[in-house]
PDB file of C-alpha atoms in Angstrom:
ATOM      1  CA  UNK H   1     -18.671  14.413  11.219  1.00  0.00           C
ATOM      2  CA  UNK H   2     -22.489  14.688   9.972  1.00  0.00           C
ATOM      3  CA  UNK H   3     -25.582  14.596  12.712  1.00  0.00           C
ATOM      4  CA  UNK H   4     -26.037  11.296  11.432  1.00  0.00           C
ATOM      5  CA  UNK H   5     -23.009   9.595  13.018  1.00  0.00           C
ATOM      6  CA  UNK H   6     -24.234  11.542  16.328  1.00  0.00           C
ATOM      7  CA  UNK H   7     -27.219  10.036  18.628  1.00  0.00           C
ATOM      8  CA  UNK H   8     -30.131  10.241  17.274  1.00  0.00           C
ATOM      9  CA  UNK H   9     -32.210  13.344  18.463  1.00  0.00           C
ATOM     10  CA  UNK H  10     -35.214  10.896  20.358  1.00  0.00           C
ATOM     11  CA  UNK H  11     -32.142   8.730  21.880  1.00  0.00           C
ATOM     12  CA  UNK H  12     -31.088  10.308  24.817  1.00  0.00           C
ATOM     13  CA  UNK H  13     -27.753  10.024  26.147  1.00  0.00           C
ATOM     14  CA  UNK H  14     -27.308   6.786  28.523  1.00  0.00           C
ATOM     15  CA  UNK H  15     -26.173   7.901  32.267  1.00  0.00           C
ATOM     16  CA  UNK H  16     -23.183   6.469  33.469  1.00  0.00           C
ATOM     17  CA  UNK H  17     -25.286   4.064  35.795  1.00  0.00           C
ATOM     18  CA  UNK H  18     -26.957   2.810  32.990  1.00  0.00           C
ATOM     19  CA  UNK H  19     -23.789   2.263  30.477  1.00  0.00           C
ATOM     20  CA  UNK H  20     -21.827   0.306  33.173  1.00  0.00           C
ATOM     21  CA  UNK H  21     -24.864  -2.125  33.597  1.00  0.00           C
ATOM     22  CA  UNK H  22     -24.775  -2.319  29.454  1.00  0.00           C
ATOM     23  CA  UNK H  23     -21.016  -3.157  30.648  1.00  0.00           C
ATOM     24  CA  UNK H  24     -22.118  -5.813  33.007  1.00  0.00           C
ATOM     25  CA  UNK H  25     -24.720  -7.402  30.550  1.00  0.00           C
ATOM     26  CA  UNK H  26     -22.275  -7.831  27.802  1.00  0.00           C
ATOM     27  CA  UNK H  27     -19.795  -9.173  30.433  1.00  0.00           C
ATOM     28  CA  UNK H  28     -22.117 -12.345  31.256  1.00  0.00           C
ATOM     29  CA  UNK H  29     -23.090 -12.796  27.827  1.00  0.00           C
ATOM     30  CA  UNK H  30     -19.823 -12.613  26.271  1.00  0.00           C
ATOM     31  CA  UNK H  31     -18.750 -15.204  28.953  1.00  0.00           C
ATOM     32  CA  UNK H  32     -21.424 -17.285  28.080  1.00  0.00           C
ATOM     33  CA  UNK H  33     -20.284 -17.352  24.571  1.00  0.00           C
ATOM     34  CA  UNK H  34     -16.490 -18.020  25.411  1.00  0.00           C
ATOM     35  CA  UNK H  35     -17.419 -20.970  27.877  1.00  0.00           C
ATOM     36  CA  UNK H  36     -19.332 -22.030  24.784  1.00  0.00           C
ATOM     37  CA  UNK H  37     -16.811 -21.853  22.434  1.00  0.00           C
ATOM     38  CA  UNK H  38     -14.086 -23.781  25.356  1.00  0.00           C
ATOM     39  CA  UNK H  39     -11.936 -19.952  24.922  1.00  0.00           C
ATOM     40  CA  UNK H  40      -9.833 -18.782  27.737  1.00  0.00           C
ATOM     41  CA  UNK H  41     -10.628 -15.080  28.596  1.00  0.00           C
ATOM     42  CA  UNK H  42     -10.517 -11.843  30.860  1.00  0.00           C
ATOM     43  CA  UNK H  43     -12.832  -9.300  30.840  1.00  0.00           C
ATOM     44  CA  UNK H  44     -12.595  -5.666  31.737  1.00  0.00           C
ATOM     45  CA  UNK H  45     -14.924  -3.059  30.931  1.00  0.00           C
ATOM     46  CA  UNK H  46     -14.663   0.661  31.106  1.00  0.00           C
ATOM     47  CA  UNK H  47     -16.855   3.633  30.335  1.00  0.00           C
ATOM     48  CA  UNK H  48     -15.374   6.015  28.225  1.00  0.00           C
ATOM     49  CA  UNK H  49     -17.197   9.086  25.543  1.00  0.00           C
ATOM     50  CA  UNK H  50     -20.626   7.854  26.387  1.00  0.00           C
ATOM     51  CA  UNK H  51     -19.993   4.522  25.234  1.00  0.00           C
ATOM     52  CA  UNK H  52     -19.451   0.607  26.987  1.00  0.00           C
ATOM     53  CA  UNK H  53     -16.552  -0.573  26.658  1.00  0.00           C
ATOM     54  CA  UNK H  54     -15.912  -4.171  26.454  1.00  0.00           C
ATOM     55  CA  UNK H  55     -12.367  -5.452  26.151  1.00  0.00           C
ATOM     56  CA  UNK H  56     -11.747  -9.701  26.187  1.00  0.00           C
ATOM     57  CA  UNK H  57      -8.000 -10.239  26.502  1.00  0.00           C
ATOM     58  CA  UNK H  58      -5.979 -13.759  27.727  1.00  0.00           C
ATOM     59  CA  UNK H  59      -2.433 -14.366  28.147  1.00  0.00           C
ATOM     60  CA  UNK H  60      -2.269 -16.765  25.400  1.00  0.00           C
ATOM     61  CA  UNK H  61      -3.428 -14.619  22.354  1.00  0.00           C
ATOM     62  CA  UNK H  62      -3.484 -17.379  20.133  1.00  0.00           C
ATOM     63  CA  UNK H  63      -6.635 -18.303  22.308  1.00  0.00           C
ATOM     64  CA  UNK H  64      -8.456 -15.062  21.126  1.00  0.00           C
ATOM     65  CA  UNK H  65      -7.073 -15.322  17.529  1.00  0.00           C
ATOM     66  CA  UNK H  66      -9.890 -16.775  15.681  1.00  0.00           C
ATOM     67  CA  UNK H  67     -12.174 -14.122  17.766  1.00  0.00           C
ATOM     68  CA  UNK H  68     -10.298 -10.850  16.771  1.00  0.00           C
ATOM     69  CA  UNK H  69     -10.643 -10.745  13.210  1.00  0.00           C
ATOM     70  CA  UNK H  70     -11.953  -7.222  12.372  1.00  0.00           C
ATOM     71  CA  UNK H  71     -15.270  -9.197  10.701  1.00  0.00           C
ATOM     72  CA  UNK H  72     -15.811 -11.351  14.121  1.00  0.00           C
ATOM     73  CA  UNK H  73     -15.592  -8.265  16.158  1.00  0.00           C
ATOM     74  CA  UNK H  74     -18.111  -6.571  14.276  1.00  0.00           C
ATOM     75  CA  UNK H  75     -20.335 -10.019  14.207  1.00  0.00           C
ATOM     76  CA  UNK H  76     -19.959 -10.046  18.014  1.00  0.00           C
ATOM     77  CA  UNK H  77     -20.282  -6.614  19.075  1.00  0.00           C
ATOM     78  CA  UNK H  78     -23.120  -6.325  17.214  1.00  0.00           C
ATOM     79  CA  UNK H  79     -24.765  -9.813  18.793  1.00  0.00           C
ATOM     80  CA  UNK H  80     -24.066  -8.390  22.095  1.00  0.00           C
ATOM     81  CA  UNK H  81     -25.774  -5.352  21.470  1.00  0.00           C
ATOM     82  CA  UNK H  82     -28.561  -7.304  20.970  1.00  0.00           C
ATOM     83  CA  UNK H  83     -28.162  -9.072  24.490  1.00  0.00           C
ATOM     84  CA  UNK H  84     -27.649  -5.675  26.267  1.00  0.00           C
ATOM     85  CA  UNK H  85     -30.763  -4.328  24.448  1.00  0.00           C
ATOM     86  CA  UNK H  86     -33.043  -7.366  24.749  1.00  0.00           C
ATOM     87  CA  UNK H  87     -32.058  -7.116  28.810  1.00  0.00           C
ATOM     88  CA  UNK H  88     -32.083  -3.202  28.744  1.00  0.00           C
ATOM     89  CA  UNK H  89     -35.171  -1.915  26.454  1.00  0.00           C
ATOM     90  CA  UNK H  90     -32.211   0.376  25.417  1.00  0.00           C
ATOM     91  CA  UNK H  91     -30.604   0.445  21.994  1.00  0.00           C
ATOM     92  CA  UNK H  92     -26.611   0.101  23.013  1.00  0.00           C
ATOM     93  CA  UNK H  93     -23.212   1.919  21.489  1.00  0.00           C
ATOM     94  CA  UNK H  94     -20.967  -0.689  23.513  1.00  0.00           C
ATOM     95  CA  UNK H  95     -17.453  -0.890  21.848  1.00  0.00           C
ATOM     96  CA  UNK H  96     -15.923  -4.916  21.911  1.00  0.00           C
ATOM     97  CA  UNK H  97     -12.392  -5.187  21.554  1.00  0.00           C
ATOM     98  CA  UNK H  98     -11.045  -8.698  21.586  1.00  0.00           C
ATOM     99  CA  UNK H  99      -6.889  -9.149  21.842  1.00  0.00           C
ATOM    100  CA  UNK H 100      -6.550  -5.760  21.383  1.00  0.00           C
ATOM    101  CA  UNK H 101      -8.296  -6.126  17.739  1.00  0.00           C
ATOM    102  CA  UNK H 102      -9.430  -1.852  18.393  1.00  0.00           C
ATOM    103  CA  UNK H 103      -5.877  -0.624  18.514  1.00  0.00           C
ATOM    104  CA  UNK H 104      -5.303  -2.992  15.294  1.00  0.00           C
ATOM    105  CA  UNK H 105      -8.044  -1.224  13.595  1.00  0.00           C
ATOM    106  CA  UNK H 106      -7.096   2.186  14.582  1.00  0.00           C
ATOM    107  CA  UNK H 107      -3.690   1.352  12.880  1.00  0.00           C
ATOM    108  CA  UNK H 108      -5.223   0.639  10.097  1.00  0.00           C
ATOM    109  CA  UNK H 109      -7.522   3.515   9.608  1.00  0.00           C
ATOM    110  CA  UNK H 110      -4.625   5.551  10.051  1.00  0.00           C
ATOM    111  CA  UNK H 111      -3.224   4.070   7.047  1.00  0.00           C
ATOM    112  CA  UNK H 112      -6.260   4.259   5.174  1.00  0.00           C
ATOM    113  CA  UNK H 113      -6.831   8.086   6.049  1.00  0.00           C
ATOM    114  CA  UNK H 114      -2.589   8.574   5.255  1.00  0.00           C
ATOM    115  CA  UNK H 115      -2.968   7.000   1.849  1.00  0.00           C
ATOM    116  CA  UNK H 116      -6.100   9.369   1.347  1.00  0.00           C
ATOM    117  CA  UNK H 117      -4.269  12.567   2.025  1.00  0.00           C
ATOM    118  CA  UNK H 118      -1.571  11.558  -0.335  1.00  0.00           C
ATOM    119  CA  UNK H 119      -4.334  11.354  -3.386  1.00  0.00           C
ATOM    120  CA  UNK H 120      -4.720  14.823  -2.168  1.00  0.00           C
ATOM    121  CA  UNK H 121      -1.643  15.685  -2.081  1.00  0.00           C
ATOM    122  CA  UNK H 122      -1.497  14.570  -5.522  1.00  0.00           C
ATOM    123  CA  UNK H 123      -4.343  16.732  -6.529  1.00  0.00           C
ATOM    124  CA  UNK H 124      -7.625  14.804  -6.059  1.00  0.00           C
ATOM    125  CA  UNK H 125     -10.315  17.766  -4.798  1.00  0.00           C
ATOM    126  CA  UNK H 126     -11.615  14.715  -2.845  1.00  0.00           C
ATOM    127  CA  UNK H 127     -10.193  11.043  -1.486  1.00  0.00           C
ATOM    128  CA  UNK H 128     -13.235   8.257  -0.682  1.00  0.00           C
ATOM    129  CA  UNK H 129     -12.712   5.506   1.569  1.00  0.00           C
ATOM    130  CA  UNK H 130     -14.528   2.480   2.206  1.00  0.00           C
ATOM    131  CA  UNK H 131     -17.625   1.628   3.584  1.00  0.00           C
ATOM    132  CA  UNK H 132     -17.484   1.303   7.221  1.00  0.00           C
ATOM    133  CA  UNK H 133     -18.813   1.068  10.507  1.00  0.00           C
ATOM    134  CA  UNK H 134     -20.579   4.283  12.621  1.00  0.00           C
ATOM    135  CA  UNK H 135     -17.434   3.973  15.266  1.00  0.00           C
ATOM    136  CA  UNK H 136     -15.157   3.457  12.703  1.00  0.00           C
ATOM    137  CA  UNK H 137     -15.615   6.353  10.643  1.00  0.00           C
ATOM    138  CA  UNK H 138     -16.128   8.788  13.375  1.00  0.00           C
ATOM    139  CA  UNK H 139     -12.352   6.893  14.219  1.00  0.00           C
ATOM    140  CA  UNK H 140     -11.815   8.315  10.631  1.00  0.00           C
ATOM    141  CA  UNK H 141     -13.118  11.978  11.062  1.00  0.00           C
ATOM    142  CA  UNK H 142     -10.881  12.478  13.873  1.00  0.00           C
ATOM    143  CA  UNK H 143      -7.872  10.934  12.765  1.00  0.00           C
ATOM    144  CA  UNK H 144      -8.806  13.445   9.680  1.00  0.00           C
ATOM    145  CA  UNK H 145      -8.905  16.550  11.566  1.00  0.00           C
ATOM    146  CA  UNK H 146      -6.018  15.466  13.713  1.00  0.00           C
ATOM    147  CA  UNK H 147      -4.499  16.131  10.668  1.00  0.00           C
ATOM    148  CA  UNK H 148      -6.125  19.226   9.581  1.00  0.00           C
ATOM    149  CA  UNK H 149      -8.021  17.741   6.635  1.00  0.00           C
ATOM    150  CA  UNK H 150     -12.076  17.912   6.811  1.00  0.00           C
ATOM    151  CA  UNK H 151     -14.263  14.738   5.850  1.00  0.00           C
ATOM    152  CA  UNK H 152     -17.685  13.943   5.648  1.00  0.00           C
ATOM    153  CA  UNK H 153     -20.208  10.373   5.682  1.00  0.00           C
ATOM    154  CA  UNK H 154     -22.265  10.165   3.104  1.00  0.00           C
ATOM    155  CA  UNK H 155     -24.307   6.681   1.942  1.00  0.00           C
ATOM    156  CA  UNK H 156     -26.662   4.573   3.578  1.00  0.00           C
ATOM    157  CA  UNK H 157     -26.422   1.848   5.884  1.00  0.00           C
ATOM    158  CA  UNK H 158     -23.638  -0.768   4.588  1.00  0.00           C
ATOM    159  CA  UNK H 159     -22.710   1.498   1.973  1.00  0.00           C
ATOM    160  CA  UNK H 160     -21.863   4.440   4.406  1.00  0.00           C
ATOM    161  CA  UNK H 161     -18.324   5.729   3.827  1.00  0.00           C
ATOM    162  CA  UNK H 162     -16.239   8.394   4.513  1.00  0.00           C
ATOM    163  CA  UNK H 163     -15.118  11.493   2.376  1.00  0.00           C
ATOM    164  CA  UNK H 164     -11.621  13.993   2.854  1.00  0.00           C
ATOM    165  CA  UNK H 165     -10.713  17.328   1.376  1.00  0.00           C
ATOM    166  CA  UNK H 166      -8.583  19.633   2.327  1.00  0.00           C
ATOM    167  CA  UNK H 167      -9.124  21.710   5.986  1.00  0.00           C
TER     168      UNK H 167
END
């Protein structure tokens, strides 16, 4: 993982306090925008690796089906950053997961990262992925050394993506 995918060094690490009020922000204004859009959900949130973590889940999961698209998430997590830092002063790392749309993606990077190591395993000196978000490629660096392979971001902004080689 590069220092870029890391905190920046003039962003200080958010105490605990302070990351379950981001919690409690993006509670009330994700349940603003579900009352909004007439959606049935339940909210927990969790602190975990120096991040919010916002999970929306309901018992009918068609309910949250429109919501959980990997795109949406994105859209909405990134909105309610915004909230959280327009309340807070504080830029915010909170993670959204709607119907369970995280463990989805992990799946999915996984595959991605699986299919990657076979190109090497084929003989590529190197296998690119796609552009993707901070949390999801640092998702992607571990998954990678998890299975002894090294990577590296490299891009900017939207065009950020993820390189492996061999450990």
């Amino acid at each position: 993982m590069t220092t870029s995918d890391q905190i920046a060094p003039d962003q200080t690490a958010a105490t605990e306090e302070q990351l379950e009020q981001e919690g409690d922000i993006a509670a009330d204004y994700l349940e603003g925008l579900l009352d909004i859009a007439d959606i049935d959900g339940d909210l927990a949130m969790d602190v975990r690796a120096g991040r919010a973590y916002v999970s929306v889940e309901a018992e009918d999961t068609a309910a949250l089906a429109s919501l959980s698209h990997p795109d949406t998430v994105q859209a909405l997590q990134e909105l309610t950053r915004l909230a959280v830092q327009n309340s807070t002063g504080r830029f915010s790392r909170l993670i959204l997961d709607i119907g369970g749309s995280r463990d989805a993606r992990q799946r999915q990077l996984e595959t991605l990262v699986d299919r990657a190591i076979a190109r090497l395993d084929e003989g590529a000196s190197q296998a690119s992925l796609p552009a993707m978000s901070s949390y999801e490629r640092k998702l992607v660096h571990d998954i990678a050394a998890d299975r002894g392979y090294s990577s590296e971001s490299f891009g900017e902004g939207a065009d950020r993506h993820t390189v492996l080689r061999r450990g």
